[in-house]
mmCIF file of C-alpha atoms and ligand atoms in Angstrom:
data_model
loop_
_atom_site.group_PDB
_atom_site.id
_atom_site.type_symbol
_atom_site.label_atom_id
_atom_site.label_comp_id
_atom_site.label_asym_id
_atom_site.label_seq_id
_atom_site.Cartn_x
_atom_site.Cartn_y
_atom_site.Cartn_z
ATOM 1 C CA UNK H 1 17.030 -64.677 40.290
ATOM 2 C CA UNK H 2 17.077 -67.373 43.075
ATOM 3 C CA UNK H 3 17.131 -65.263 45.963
ATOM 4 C CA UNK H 4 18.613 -67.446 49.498
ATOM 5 C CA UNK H 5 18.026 -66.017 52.779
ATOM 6 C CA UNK H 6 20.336 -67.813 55.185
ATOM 7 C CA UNK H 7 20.524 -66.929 59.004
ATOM 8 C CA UNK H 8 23.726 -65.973 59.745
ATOM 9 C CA UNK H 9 27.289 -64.956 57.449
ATOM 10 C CA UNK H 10 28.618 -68.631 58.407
ATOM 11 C CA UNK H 11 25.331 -70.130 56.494
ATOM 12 C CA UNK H 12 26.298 -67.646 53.807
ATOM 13 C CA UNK H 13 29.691 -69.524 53.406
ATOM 14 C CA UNK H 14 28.504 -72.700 53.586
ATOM 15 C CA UNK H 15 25.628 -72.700 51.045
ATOM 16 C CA UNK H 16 28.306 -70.949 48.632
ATOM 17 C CA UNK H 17 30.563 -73.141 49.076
ATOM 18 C CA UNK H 18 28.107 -76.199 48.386
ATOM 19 C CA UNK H 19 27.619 -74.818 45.410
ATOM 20 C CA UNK H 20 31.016 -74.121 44.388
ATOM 21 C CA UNK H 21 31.795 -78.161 44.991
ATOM 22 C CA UNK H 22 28.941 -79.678 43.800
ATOM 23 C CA UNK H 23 30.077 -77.691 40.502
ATOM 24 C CA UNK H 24 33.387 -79.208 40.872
ATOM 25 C CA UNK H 25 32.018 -82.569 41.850
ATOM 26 C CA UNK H 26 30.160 -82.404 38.728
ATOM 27 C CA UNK H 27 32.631 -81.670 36.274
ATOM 28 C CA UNK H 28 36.788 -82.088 37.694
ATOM 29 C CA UNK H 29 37.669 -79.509 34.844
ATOM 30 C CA UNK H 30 35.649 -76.691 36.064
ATOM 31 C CA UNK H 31 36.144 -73.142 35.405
ATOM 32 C CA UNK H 32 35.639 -70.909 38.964
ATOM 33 C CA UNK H 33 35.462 -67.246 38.657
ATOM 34 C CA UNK H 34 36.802 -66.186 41.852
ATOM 35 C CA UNK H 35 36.209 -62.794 44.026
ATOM 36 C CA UNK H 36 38.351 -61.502 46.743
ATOM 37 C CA UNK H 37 37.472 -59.036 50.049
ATOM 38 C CA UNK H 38 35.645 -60.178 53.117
ATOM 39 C CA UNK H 39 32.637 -61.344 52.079
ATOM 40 C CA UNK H 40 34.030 -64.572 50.188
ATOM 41 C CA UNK H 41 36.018 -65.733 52.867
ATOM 42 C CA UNK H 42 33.679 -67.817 54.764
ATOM 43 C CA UNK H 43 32.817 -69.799 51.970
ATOM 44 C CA UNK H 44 36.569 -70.479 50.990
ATOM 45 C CA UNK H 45 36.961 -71.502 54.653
ATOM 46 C CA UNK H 46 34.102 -74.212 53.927
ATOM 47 C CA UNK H 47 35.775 -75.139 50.669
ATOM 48 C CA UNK H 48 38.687 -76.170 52.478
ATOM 49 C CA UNK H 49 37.143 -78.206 54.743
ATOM 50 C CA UNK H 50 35.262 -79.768 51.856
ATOM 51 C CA UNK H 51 38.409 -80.563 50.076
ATOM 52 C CA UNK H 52 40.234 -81.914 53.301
ATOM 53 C CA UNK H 53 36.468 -84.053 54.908
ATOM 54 C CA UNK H 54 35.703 -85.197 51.552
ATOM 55 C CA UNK H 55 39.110 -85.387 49.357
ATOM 56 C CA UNK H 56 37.781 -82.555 46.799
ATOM 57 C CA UNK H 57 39.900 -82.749 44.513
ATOM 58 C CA UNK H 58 40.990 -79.322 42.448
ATOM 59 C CA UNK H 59 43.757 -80.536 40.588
ATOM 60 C CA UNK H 60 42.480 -80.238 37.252
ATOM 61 C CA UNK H 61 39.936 -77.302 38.298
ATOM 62 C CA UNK H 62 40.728 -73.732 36.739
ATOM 63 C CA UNK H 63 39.966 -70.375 38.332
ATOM 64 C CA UNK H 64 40.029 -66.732 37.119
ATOM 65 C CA UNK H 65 39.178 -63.796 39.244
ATOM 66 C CA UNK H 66 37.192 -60.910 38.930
ATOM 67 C CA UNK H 67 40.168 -58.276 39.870
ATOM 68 C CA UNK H 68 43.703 -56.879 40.997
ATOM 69 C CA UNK H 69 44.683 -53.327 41.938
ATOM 70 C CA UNK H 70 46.539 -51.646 39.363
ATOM 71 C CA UNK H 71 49.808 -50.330 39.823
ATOM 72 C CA UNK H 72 50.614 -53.383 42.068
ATOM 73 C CA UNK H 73 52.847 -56.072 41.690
ATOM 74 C CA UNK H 74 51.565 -60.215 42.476
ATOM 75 C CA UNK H 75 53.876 -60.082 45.741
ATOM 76 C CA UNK H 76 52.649 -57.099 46.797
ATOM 77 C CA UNK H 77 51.100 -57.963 50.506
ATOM 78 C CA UNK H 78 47.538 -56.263 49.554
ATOM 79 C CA UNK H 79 47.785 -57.829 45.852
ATOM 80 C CA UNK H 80 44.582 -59.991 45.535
ATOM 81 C CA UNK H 81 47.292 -62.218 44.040
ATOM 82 C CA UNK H 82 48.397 -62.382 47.649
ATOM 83 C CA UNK H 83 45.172 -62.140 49.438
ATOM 84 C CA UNK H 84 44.014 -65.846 46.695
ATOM 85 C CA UNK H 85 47.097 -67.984 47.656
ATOM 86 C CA UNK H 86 46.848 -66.903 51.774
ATOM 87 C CA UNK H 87 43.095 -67.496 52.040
ATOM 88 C CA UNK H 88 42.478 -70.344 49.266
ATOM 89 C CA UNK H 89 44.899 -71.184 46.691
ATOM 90 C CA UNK H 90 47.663 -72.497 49.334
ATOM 91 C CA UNK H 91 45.500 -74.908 50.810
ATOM 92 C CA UNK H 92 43.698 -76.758 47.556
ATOM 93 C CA UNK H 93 45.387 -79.173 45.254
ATOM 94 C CA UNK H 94 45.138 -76.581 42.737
ATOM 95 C CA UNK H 95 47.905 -76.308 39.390
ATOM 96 C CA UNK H 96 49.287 -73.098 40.108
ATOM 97 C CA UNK H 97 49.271 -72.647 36.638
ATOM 98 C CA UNK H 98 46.081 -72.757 36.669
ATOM 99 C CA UNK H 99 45.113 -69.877 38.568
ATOM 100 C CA UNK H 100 44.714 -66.803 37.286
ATOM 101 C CA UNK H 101 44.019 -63.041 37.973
ATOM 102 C CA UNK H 102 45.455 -60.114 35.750
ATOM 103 C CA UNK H 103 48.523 -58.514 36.332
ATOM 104 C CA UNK H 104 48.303 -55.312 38.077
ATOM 105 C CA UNK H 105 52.089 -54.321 37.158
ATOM 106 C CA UNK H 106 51.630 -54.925 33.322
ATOM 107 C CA UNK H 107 53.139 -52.443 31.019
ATOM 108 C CA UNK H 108 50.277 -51.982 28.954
ATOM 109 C CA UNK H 109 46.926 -52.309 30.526
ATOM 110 C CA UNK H 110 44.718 -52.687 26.585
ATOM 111 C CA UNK H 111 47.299 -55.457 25.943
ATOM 112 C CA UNK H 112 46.565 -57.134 29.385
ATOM 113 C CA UNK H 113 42.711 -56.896 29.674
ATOM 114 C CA UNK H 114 42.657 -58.467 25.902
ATOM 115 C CA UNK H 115 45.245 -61.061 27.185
ATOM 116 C CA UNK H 116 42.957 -62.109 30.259
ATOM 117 C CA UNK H 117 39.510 -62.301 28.470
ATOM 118 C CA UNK H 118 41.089 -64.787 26.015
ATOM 119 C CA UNK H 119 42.335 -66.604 28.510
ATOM 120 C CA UNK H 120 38.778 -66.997 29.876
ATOM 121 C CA UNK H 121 37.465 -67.978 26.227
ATOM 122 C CA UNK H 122 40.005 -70.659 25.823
ATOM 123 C CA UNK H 123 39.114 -71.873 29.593
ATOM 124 C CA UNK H 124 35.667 -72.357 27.403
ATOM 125 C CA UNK H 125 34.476 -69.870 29.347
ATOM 126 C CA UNK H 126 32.707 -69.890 33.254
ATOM 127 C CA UNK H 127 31.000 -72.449 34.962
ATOM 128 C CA UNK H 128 30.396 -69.962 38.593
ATOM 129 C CA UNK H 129 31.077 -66.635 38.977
ATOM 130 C CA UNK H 130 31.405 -65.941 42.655
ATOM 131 C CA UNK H 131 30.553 -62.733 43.217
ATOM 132 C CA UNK H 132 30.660 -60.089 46.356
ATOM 133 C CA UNK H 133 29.010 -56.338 46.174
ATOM 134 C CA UNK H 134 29.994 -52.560 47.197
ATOM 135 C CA UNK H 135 28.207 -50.994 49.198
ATOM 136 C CA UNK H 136 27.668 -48.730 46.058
ATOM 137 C CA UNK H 137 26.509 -51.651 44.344
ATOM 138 C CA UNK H 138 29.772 -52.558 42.201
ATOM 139 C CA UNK H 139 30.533 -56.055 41.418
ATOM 140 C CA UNK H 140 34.148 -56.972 40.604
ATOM 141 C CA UNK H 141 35.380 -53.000 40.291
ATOM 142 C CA UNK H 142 33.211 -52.021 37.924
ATOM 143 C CA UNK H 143 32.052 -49.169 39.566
ATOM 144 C CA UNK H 144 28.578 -47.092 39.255
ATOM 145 C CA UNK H 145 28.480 -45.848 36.030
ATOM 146 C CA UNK H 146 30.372 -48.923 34.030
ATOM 147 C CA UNK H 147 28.850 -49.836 30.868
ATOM 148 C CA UNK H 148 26.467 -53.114 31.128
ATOM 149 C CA UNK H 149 28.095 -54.021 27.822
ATOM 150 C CA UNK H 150 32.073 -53.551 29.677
ATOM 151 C CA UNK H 151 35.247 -55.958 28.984
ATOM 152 C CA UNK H 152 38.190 -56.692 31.008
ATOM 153 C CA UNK H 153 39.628 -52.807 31.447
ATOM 154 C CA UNK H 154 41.343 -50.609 34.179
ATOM 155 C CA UNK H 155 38.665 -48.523 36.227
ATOM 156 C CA UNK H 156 39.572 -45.470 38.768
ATOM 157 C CA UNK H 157 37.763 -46.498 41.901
ATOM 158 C CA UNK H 158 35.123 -44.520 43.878
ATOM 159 C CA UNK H 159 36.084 -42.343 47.276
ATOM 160 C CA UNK H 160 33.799 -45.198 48.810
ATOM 161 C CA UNK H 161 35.486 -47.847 47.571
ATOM 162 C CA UNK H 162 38.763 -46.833 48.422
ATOM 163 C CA UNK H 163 37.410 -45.700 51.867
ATOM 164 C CA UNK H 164 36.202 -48.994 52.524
ATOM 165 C CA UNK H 165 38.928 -51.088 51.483
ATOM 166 C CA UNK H 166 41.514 -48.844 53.178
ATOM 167 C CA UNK H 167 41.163 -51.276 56.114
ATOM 168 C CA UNK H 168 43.150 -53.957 54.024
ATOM 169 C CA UNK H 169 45.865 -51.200 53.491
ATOM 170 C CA UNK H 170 46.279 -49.246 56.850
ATOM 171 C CA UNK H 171 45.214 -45.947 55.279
ATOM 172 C CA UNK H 172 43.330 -44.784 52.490
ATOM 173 C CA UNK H 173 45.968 -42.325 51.178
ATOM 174 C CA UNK H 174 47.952 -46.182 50.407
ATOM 175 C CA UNK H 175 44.994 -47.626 48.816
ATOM 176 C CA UNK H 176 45.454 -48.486 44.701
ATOM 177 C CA UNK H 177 43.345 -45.227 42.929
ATOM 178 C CA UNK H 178 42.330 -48.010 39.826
ATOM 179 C CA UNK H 179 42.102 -51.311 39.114
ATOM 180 C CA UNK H 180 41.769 -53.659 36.664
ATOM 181 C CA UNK H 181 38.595 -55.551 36.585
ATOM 182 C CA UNK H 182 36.524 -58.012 34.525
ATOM 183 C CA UNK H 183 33.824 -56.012 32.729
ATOM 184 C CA UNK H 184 30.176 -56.587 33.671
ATOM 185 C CA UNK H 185 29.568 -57.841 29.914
ATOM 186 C CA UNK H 186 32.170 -61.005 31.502
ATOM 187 C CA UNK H 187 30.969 -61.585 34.360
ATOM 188 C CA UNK H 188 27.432 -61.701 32.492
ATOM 189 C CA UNK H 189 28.989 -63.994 30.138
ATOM 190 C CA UNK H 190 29.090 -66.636 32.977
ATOM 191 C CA UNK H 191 27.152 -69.542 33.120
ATOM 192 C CA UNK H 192 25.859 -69.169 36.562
ATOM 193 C CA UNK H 193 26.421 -66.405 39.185
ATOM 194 C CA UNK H 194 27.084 -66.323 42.519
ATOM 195 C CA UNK H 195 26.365 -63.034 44.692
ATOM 196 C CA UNK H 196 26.830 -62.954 48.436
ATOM 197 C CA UNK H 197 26.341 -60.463 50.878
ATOM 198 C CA UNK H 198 26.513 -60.039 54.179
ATOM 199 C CA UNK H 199 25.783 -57.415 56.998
ATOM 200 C CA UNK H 200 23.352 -54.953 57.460
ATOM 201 C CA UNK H 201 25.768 -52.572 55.245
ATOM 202 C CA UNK H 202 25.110 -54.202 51.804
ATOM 203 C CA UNK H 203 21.280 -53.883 52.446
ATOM 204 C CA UNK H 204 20.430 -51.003 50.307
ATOM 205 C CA UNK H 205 22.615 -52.420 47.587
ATOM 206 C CA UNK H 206 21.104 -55.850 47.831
ATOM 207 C CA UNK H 207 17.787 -54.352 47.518
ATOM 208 C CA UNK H 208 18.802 -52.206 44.959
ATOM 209 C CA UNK H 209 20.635 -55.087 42.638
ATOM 210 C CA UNK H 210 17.897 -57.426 43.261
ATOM 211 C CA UNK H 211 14.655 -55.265 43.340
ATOM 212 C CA UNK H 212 15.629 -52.083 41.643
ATOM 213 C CA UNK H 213 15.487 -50.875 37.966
ATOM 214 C CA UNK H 214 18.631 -52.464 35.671
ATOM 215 C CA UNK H 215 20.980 -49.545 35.671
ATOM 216 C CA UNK H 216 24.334 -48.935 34.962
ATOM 217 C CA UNK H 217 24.201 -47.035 38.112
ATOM 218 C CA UNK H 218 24.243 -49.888 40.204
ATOM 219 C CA UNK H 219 26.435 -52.526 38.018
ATOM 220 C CA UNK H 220 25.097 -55.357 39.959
ATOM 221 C CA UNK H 221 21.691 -54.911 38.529
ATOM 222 C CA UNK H 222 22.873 -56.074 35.266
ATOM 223 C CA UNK H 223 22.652 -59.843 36.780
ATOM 224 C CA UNK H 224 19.035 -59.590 36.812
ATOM 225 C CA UNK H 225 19.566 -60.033 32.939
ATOM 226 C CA UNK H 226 21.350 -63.549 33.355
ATOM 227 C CA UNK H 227 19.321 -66.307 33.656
ATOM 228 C CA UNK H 228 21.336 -68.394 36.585
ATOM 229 C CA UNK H 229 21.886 -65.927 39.574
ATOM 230 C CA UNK H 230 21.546 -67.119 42.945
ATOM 231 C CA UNK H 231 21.745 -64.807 45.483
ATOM 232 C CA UNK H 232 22.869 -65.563 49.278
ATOM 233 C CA UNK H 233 22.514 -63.243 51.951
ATOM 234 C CA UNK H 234 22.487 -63.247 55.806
ATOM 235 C CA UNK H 235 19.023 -62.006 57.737
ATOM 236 C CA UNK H 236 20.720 -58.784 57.851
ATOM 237 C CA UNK H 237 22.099 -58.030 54.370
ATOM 238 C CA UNK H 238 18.049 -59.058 53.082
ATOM 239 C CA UNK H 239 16.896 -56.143 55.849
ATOM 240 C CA UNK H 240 15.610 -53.984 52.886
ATOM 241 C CA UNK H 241 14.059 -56.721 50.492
ATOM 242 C CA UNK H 242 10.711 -56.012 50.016
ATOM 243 C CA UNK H 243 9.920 -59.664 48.125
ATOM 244 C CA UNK H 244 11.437 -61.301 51.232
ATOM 245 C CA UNK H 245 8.588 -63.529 51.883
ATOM 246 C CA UNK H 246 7.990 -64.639 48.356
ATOM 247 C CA UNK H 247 12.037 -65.321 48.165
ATOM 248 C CA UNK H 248 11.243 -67.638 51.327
ATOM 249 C CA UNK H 249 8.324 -69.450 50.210
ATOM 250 C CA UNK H 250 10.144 -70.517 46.761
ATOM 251 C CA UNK H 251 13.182 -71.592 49.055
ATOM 252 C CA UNK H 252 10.309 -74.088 50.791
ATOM 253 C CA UNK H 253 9.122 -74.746 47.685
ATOM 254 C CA UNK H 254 12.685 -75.978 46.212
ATOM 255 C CA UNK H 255 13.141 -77.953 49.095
ATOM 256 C CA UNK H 256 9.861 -79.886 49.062
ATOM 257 C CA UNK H 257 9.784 -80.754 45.281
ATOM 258 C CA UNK H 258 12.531 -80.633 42.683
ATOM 259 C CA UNK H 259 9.386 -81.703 40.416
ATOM 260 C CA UNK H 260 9.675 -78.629 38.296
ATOM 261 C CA UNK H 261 13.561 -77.840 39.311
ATOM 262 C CA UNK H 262 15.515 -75.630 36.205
ATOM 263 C CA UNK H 263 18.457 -74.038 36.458
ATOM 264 C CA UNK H 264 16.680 -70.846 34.955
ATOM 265 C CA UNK H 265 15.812 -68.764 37.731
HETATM 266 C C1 GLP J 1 36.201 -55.000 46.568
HETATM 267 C C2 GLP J 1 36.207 -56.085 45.491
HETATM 268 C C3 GLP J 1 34.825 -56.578 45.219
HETATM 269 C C4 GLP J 1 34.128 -56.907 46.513
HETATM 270 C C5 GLP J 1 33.993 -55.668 47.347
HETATM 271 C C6 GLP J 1 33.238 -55.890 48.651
HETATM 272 O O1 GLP J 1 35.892 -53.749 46.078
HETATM 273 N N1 GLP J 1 36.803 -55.668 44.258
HETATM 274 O O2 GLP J 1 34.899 -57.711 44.370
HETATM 275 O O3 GLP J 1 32.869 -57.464 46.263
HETATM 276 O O4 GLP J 1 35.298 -55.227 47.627
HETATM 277 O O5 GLP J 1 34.121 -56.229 49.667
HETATM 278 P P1 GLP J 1 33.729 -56.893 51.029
HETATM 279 O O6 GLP J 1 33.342 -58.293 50.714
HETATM 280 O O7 GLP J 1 34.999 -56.854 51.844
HETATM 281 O O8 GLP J 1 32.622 -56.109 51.605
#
């Protein structure tokens, strides 16, 4: 894991989103995994201003996200379908067509997980998997206690989850009790991840992800499996890290010599 310590949540953002366009840069077709709650939002602010400074262009780029309450339909106001086109999607070149998240309102909920993990294998699969984290270590909604080996499915969320995302919803008695949610086996199957965190909230489950045993317990573990992870967090969000300095010192180290750069981390 390449572990980035950056000073502040705007940093966080930034380096993200850096990442996200160089991708892009690289290769016009790219596949984005997408993620959706607070934590991403910096960095799709910075990808916008990429895309307007530099003339990004996304037109051929395709995206997938991680999740989308279940029960809800894409117009819903708290559908991540709407939160994607009000904080990103409306303001990129992208195809609309070729954005996509699963369908919280589908009929049959086998039918649609199967339907949106081959749509990610005939994408050819993930480039970047931007990822955020619960505060009980989830990633996507795969929530503690999802297999390490889990597909595309519909998950019940946890009390915290719903407590915490009850702010997007007014109440937590209006908050979505499932979800459906690429499995940690997909997001795995990416070619790199991205986690961020910010906030002195996340700490224990950065610490936990990063530095803890691999256990379903705390889904985000599993990325200490996959060989590309980077990891961006703010000063506050690394508070419990106990490698901190070494994390640091490779940080100066990448900087100073791209000698014996890999993209295994
Ligand atoms: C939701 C999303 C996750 C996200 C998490 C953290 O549960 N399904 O993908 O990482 O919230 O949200 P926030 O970034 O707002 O702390």
């Amino acid at each position: 894991m390449r572990v980035v310590i950056e000073a502040n949540v705007q940093r966080v953002g930034e380096v993200a989103a850096e990442i996200l366009a160089a991708q892009v840069r690289r290769d016009p077709r790219s596949v984005l995994g997408l993620a959706t709650g607070g934590t991403p939002c910096g960095c799709y602010r910075e990808l916008i201003a990429i895309h307007r400074r530099d003339g990004l262009d996304f037109s051929q780029v395709r995206t997938f996200n991680l999740d989308e309450y279940w029960g809800i339909s894409p117009d819903h106001p708290q559908s991540y379908h709407t939160f994607m086109r009000a904080e990103l999607f409306q303001y990129l070149n992208l195809c609309p067509a070729n954005c996509h998240l699963p369908r919280g309102d589908a009929s049959d909920s086998i039918a649609e997980s199967e339907r949106y993990e081959r749509g990610i294998r005939d994408a050819g699969g993930i480039d970047i998997q931007l990822l955020g984290l619960g505060r009980n270590g989830h990633i996507g909604f795969n929530e503690p206690g999802s297999s390490l080996a889990s597909r595309t499915r519909v998950k019940h969320l946890a009390r915290q989850t719903i407590d915490d995302n009850a702010r997007f919803f007014g109440a937590p008695e209006l908050v979505p009790r499932s979800a459906i949610t690429m499995g940690v086996q997909t997001i795995l199957d990416a070619r790199h991840c991205l986690l961020l965190a910010t906030g002195i909230s996340k700490a224990g489950a950065i610490a936990a992800a990063v530095e803890g045993p691999v256990t379903a317990a705390i889904p985000a573990s599993a990325l200490q499996l996959h060989p590309q992870v980077t990891v961006i967090v703010d000063e506050d969000a690394a508070a419990e890290l106990r490698n901190r300095e070494y994390y640091l010192l490779a940080e100066q180290g990448r900087r100073e010599s791209s000698e014996y750069e890999s993209p295994q981390h």
